[in-house]
XYZ file of N, CA and C in Angstrom:
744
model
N -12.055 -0.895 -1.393
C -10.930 0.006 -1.521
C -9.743 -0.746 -2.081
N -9.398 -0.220 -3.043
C -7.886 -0.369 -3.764
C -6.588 -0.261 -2.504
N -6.076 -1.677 -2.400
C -4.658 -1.300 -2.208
C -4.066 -0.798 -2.613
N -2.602 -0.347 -2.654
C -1.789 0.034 -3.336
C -1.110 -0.827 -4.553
N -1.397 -2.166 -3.892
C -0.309 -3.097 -4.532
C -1.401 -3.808 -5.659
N -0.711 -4.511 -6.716
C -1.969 -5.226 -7.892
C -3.389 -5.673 -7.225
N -4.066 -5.468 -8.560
C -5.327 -6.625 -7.475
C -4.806 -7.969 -7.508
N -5.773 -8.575 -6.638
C -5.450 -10.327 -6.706
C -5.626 -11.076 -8.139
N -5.084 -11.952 -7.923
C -5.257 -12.480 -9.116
C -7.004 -13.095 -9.739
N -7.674 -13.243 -10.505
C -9.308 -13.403 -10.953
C -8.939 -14.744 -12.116
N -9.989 -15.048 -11.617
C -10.279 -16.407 -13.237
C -10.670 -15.652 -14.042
N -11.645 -14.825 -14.405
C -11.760 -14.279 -15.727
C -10.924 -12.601 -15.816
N -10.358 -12.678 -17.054
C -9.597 -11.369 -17.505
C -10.004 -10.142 -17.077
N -9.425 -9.586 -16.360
C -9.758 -8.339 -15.962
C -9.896 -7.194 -17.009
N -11.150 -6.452 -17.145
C -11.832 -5.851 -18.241
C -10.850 -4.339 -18.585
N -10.958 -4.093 -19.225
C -10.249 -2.914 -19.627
C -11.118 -1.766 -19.640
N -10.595 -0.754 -19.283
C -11.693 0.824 -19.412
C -12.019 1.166 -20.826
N -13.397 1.849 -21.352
C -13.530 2.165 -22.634
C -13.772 3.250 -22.684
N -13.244 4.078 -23.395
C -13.471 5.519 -22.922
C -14.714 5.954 -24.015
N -14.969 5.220 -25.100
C -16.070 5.312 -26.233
C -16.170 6.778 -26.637
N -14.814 7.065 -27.493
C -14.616 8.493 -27.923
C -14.553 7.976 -29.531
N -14.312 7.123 -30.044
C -14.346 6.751 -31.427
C -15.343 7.745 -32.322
N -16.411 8.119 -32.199
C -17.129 8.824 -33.075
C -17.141 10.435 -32.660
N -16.240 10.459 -31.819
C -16.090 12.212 -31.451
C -14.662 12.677 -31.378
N -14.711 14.022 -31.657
C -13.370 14.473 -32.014
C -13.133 15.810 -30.617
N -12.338 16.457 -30.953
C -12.281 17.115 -30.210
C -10.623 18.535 -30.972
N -10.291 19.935 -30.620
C -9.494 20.256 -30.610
C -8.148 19.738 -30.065
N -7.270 19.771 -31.006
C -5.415 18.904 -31.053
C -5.379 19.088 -29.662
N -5.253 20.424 -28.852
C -4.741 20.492 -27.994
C -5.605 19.563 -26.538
N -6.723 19.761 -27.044
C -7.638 18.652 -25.523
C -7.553 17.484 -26.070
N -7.560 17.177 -27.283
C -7.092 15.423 -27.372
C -6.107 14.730 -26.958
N -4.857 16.034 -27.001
C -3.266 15.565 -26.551
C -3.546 15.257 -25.948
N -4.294 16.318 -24.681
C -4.473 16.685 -22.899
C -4.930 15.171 -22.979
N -6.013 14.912 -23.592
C -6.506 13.788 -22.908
C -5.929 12.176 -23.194
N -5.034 12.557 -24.267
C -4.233 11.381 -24.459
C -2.960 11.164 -23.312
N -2.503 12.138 -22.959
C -1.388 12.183 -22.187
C -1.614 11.893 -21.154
N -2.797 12.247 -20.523
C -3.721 12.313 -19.257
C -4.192 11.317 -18.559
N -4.784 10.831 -19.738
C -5.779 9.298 -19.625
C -5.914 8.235 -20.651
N -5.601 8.674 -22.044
C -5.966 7.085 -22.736
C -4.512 6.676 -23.393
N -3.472 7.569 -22.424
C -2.004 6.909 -23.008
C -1.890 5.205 -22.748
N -2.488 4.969 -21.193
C -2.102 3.804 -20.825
C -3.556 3.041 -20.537
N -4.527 3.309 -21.405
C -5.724 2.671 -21.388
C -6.190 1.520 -20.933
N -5.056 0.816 -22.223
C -5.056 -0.951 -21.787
C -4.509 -1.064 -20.332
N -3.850 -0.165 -19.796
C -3.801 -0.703 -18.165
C -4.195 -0.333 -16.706
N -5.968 0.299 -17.721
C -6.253 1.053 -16.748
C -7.410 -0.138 -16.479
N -7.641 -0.240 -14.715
C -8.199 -0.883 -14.162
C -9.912 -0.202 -13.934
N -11.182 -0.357 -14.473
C -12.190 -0.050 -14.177
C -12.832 -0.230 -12.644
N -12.601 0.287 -11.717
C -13.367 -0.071 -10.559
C -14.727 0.204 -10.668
N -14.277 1.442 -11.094
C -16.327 2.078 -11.017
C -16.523 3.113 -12.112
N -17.914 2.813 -12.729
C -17.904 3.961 -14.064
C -19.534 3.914 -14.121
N -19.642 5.303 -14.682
C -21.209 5.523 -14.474
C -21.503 6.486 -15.550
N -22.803 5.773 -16.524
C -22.850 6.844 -17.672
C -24.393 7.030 -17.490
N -24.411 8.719 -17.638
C -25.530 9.184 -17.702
C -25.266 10.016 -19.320
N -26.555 10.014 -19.789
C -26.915 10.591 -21.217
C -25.247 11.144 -21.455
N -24.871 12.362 -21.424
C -23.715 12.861 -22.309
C -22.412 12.777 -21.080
N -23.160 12.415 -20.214
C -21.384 11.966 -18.790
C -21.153 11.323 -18.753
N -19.821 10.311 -18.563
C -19.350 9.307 -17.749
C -18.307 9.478 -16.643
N -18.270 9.023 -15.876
C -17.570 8.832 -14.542
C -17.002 7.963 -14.407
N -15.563 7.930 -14.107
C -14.505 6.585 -13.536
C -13.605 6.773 -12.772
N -14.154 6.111 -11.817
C -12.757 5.772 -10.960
C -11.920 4.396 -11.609
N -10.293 4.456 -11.794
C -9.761 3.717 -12.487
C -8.440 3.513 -11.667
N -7.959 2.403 -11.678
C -7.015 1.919 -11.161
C -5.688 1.832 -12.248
N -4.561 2.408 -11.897
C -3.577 2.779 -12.802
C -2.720 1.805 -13.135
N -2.471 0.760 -13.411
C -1.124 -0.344 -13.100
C 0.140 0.036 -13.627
N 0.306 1.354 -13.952
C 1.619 1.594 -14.117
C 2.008 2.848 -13.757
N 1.211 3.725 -12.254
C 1.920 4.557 -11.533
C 2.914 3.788 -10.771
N 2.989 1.807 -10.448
C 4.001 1.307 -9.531
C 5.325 2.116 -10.210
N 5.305 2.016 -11.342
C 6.743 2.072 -12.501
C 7.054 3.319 -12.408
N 6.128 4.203 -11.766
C 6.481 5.607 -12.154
C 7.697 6.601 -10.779
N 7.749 7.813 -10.289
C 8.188 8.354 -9.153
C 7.168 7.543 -8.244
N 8.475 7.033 -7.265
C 8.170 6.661 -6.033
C 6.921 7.245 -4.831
N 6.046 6.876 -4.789
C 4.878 7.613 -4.157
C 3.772 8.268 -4.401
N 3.690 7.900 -6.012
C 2.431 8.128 -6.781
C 1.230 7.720 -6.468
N 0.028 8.466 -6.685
C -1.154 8.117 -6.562
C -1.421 6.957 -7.411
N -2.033 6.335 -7.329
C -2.501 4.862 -8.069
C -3.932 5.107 -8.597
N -4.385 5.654 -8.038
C -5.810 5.768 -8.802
C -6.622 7.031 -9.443
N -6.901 6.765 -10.578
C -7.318 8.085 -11.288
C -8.653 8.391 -11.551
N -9.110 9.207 -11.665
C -10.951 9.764 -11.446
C -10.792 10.656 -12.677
N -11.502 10.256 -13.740
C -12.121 10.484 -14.789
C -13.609 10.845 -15.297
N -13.909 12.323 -15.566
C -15.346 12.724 -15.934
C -15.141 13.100 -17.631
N -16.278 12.442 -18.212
C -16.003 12.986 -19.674
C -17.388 13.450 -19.601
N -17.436 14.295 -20.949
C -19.118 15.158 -21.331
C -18.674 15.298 -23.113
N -19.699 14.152 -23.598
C -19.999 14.214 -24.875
C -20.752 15.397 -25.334
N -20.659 15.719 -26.351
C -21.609 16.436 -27.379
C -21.916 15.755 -28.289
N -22.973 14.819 -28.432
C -23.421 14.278 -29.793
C -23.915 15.284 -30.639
N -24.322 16.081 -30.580
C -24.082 17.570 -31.845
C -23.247 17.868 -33.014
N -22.419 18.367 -31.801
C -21.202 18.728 -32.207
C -19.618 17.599 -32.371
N -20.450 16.009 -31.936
C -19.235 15.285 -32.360
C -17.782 15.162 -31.780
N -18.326 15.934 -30.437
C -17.041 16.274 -29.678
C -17.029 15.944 -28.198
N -16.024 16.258 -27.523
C -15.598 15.726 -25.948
C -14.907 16.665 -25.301
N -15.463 16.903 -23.865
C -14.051 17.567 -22.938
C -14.266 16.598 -22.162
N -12.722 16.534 -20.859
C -12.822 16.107 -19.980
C -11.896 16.533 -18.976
N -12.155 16.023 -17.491
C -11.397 16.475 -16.805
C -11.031 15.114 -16.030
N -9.969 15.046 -15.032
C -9.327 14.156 -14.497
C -8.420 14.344 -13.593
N -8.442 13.645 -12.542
C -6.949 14.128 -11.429
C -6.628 12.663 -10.653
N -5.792 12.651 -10.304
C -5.029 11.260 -9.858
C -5.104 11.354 -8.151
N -5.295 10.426 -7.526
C -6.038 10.506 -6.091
C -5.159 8.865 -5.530
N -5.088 9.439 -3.877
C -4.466 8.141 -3.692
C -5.474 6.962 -3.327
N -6.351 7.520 -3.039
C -7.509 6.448 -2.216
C -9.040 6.928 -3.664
N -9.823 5.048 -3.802
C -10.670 5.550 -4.470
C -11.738 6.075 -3.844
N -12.106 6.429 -2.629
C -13.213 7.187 -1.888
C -12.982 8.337 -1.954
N -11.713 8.974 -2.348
C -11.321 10.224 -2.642
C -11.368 10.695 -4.061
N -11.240 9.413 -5.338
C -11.868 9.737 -6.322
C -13.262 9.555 -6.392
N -14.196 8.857 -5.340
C -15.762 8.616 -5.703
C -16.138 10.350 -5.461
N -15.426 10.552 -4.682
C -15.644 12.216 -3.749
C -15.804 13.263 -5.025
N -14.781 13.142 -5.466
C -14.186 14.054 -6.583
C -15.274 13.845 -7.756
N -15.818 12.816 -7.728
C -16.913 12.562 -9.027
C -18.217 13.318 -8.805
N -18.493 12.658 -7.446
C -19.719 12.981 -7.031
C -20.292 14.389 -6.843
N -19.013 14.814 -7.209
C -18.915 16.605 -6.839
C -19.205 17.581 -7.928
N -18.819 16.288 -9.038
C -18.972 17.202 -10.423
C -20.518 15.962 -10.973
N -21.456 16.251 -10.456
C -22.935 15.441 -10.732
C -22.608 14.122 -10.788
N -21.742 13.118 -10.335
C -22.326 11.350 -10.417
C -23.122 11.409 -9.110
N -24.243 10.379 -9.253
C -24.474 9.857 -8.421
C -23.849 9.148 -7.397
N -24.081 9.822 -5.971
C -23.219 9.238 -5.069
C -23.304 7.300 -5.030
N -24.971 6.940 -5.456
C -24.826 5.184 -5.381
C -24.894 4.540 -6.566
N -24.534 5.477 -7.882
C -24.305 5.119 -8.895
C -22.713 4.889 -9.490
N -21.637 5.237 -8.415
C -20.456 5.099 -8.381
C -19.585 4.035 -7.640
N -20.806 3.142 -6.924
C -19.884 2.286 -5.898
C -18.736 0.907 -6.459
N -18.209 1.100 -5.752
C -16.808 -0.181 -6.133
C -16.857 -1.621 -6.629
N -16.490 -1.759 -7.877
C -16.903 -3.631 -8.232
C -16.284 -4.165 -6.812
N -16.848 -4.637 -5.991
C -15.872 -5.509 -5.310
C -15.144 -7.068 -6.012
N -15.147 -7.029 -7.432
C -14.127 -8.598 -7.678
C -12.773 -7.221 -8.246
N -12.841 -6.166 -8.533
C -11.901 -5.717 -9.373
C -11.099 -4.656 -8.405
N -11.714 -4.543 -6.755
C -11.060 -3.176 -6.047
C -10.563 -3.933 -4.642
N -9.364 -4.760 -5.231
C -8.541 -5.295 -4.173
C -9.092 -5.942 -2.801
N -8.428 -5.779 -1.449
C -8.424 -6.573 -0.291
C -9.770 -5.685 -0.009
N -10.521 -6.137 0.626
C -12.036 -5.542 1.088
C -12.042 -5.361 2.360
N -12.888 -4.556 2.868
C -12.703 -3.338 4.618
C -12.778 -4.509 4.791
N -11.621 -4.231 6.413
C -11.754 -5.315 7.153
C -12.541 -5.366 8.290
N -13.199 -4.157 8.503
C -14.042 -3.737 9.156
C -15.212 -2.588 9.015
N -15.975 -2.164 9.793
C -16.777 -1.447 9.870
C -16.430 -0.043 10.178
N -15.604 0.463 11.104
C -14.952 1.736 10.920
C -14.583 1.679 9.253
N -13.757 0.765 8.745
C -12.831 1.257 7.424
C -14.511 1.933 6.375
N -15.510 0.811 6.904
C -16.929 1.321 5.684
C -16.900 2.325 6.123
N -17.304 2.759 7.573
C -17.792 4.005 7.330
C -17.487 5.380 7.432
N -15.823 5.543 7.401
C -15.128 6.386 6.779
C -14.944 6.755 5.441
N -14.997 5.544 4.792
C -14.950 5.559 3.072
C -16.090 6.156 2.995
N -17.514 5.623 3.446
C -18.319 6.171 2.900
C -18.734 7.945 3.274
N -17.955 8.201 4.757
C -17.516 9.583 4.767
C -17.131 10.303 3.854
N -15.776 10.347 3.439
C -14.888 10.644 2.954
C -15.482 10.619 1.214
N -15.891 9.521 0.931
C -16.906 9.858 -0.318
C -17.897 11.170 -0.682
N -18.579 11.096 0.684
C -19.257 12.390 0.511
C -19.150 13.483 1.046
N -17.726 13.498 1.832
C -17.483 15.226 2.205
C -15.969 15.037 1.863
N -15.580 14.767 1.318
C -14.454 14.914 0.827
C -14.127 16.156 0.314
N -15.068 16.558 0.039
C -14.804 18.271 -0.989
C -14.581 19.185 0.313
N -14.850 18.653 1.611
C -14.381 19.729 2.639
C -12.808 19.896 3.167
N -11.816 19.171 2.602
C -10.724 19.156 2.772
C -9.585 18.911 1.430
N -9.127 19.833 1.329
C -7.752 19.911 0.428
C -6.375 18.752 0.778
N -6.319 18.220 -0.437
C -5.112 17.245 -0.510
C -3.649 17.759 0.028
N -3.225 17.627 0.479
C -1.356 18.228 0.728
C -0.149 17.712 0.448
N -0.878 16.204 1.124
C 0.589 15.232 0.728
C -0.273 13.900 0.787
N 0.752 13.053 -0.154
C 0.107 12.006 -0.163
C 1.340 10.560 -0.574
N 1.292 9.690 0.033
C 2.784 8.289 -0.245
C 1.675 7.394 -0.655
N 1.930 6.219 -1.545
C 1.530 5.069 -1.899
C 2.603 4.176 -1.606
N 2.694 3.269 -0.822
C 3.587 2.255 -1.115
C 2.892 0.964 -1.178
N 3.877 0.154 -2.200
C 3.079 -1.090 -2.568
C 4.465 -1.994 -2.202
N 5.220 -1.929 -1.423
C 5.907 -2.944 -1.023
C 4.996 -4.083 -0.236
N 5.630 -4.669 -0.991
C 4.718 -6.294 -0.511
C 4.453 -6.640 1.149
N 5.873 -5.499 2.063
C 5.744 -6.075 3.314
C 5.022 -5.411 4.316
N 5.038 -3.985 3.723
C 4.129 -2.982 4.048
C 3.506 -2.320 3.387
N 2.393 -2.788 2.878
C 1.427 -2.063 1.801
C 0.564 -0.981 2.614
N 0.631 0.552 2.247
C 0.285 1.318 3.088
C 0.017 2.987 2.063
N -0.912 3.618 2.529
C -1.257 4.930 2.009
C -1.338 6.172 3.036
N -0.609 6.602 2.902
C -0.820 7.824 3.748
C -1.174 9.226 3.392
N -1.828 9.757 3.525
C -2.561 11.390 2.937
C -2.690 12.073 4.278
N -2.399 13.445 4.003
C -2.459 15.014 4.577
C -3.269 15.936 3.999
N -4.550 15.575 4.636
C -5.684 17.001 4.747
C -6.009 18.307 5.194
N -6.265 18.715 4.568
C -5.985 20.471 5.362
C -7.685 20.798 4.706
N -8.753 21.127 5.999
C -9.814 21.447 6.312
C -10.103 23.138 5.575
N -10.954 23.241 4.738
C -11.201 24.275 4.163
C -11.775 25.094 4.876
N -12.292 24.710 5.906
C -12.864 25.643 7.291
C -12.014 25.624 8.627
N -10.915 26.357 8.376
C -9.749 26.651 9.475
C -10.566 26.844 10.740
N -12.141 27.229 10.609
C -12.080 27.150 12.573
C -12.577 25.724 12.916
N -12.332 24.497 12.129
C -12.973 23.398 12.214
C -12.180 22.668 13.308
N -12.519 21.603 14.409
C -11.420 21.087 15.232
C -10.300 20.262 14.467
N -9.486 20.152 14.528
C -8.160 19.026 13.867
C -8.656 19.745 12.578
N -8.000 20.464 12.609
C -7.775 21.384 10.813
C -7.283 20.365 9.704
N -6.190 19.849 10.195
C -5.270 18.864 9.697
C -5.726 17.487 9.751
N -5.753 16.740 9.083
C -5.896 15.398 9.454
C -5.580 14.389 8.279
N -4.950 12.937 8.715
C -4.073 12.207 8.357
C -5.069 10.828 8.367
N -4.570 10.715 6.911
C -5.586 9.257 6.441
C -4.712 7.693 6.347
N -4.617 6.565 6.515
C -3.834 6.188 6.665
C -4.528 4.627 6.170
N -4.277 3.674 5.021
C -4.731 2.688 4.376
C -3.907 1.776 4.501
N -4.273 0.514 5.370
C -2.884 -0.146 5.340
C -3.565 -1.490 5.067
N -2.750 -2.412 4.401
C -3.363 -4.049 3.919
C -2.789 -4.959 4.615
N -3.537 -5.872 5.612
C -2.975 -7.129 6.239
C -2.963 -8.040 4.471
N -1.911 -8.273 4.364
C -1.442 -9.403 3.157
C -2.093 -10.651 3.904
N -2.155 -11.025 5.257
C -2.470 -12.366 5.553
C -3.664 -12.239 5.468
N -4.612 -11.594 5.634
C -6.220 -11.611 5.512
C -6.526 -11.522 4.609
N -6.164 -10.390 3.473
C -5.984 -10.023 2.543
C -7.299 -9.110 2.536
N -7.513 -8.079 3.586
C -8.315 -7.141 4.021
C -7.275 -5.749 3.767
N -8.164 -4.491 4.106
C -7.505 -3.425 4.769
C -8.384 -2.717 5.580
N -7.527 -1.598 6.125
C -8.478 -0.768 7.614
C -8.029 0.871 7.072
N -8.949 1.739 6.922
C -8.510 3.051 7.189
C -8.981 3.948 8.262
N -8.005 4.487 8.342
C -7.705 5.431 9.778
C -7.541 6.734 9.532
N -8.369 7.511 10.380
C -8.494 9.019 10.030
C -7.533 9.475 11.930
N -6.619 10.653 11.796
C -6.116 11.233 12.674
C -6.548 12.397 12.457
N -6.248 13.227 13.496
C -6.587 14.747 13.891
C -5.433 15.716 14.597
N -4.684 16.804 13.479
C -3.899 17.558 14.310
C -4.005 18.738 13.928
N -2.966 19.727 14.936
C -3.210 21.094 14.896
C -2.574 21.657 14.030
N -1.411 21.187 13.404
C -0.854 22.294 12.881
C -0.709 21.001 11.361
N 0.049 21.495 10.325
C 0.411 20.654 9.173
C 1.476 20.110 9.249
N 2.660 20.716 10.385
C 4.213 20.136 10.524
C 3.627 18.735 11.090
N 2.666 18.693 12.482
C 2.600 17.612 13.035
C 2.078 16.292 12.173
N 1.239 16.367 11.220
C 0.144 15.906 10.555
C 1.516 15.327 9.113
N 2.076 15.768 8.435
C 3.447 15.463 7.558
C 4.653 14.392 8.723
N 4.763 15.119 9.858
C 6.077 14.332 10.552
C 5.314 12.816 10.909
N 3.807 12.760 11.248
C 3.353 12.139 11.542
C 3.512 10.802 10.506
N 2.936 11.051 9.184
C 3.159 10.235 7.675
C 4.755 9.745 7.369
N 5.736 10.978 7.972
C 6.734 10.294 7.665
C 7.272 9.356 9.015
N 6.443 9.425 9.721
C 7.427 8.238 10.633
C 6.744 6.782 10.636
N 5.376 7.036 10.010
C 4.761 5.597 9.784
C 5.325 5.042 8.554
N 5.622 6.106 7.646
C 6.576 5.274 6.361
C 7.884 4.629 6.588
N 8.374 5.000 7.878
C 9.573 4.853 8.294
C 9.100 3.508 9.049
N 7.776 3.265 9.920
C 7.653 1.937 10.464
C 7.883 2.881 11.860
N 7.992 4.060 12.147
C 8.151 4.069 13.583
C 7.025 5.284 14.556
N 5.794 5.350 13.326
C 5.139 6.173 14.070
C 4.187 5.671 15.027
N 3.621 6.658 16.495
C 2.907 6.001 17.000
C 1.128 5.882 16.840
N 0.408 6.087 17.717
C -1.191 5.796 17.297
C -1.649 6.808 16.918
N -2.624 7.153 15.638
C -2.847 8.267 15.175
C -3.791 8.967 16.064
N -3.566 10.373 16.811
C -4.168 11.205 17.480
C -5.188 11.250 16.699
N -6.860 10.942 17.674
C -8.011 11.067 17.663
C -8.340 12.832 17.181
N -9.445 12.500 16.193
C -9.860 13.810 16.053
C -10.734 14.405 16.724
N -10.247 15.884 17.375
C -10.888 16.596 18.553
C -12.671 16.781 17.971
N -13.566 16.637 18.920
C -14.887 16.378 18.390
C -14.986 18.433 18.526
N -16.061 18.025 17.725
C -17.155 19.892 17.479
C -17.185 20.154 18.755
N -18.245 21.132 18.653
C -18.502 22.032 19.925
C -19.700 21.361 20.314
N -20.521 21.565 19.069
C -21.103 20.205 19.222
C -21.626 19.538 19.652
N -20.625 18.422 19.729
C -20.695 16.955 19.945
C -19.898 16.774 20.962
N -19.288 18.368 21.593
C -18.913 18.540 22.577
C -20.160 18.582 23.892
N -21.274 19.313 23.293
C -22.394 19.525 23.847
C -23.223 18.533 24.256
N -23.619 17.965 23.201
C -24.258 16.474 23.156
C -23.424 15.145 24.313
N -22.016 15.351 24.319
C -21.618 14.276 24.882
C -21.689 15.144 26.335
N -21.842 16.118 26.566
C -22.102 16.881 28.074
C -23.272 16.422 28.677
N -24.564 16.587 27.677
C -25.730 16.223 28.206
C -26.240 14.648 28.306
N -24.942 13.697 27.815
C -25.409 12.004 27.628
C -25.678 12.004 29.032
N -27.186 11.517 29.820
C -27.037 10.682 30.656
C -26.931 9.015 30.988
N -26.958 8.546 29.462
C -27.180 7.176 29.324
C -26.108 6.902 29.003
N -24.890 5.481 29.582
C -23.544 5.180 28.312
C -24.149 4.440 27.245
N -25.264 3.825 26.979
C -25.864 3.661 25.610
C -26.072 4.839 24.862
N -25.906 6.258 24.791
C -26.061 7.043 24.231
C -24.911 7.335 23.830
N -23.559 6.654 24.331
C -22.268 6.790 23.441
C -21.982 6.097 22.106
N -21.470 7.054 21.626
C -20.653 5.431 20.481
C -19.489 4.717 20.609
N -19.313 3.817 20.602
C -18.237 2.906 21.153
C -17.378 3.389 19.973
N -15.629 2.538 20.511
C -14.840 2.981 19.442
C -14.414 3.997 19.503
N -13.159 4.790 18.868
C -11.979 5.503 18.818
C -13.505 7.225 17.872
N -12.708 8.351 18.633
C -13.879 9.655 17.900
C -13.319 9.729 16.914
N -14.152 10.342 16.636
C -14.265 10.839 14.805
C -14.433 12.140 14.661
């Protein structure tokens, strides 16, 4: 997972994205789109992950110049193109995401392969610092399409490098409708951890993001389990039949 802040520094040059549109054209108006979109700032787009099948490609791309842009921009952008060698032409689509498990999500949704998309680890920053952070990402990779974006902060201040996002559950009778993602980088390890919260309403789940940006929020409320797993944890008679660690 991408911090917010540059990657580290590498001995060899960090590669540039190719979008390999040279022999295809396309109508003025989707070339603008896609110049304005995506190959304005090419040279400073960071390749984490890209995946080409016959007439698709897929990228998750790291932006190095949303830092420069409005304060609280997404940093990372998810890119699908679809050639026509026929017809000599291209569409594409694209949307800017704060976390890249939220662009692997977004790919995987429109046909990449979910393990044909995974992260260079020399080119996608401080690496989980744990095992919760894997296996939320790798959550969040593949059900990501069950929750709508709302709000989202990037900060790449050096002293608190931190991401915060507001989810809103496309299935309102789901428990914690709301829930709050939260990416933060120990600079001294040079790791990070993400954290999923659970609330009821969207005021709580927003006040929540803004008081950790502020440095003064407290521990992110656990997300209320199913009915479920409400059930299942009724009938555990074994505590080896729990899972250790904070619910999910």
């Amino acid at each position: 997972m991408l911090s917010p802040a540059e990657p580290a520094p590498f001995r060899n040059p960090i590669p540039h994205v190719d979008f390999d549109l040279d022999d295809l054209d396309a109508d003025e108006e989707k070339y603008l789109d896609f110049y304005r979109k995506a190959a304005i700032h090419e040279d400073m787009l960071v390749p984490l992950a890209e995946h080409h099948a016959g007439p698709h490609s897929y990228y998750v791309l790291f932006d190095r110049t949303a830092t420069w842009g409005h304060p609280g921009m997404p940093q990372v952008l998810a890119v699908h193109l679809q050639r026509d060698s026929e017809k000599k032409t291209f569409d594409f689509d694209q949307t800017s995401l704060p976390l890249p498990a939220m662009a692997q999500s977004w790919l995987i949704h429109r046909g990449c392969p979910p393990a044909a998309i995974g992260l260079d680890p020399e080119l996608s920053g401080p690496p989980p610092a744990d095992e919760a952070t894997r296996a939320l990402e790798r959550r969040l990779a593949g059900d990501g399409d069950h929750f709508a974006m709302g709000y989202s902060y990037t900060s790449d201040d050096p002293d608190d490098m931190v991401v915060v996002v507001a989810l809103r559950a496309l299935d309102e009778r789901v428990p914690s409708p709301f829930r709050v993602l939260v990416e933060e980088v120990d600079a001294d390890s040079w790791t990070h951890t993400l954290r999923e919260g659970g609330f009821d309403t969207v005021g709580e789940a927003l006040q929540w993001c803004e008081d950790r940006l502020m440095g003064e929020a407290g521990p992110l409320p656990p997300v209320r389990p199913t009915a479920a797993a409400r059930g299942r944890a009724g009938v555990a008679k074994s505590p080896a039949s729990r899972s250790p660690g904070r619910s999910r």
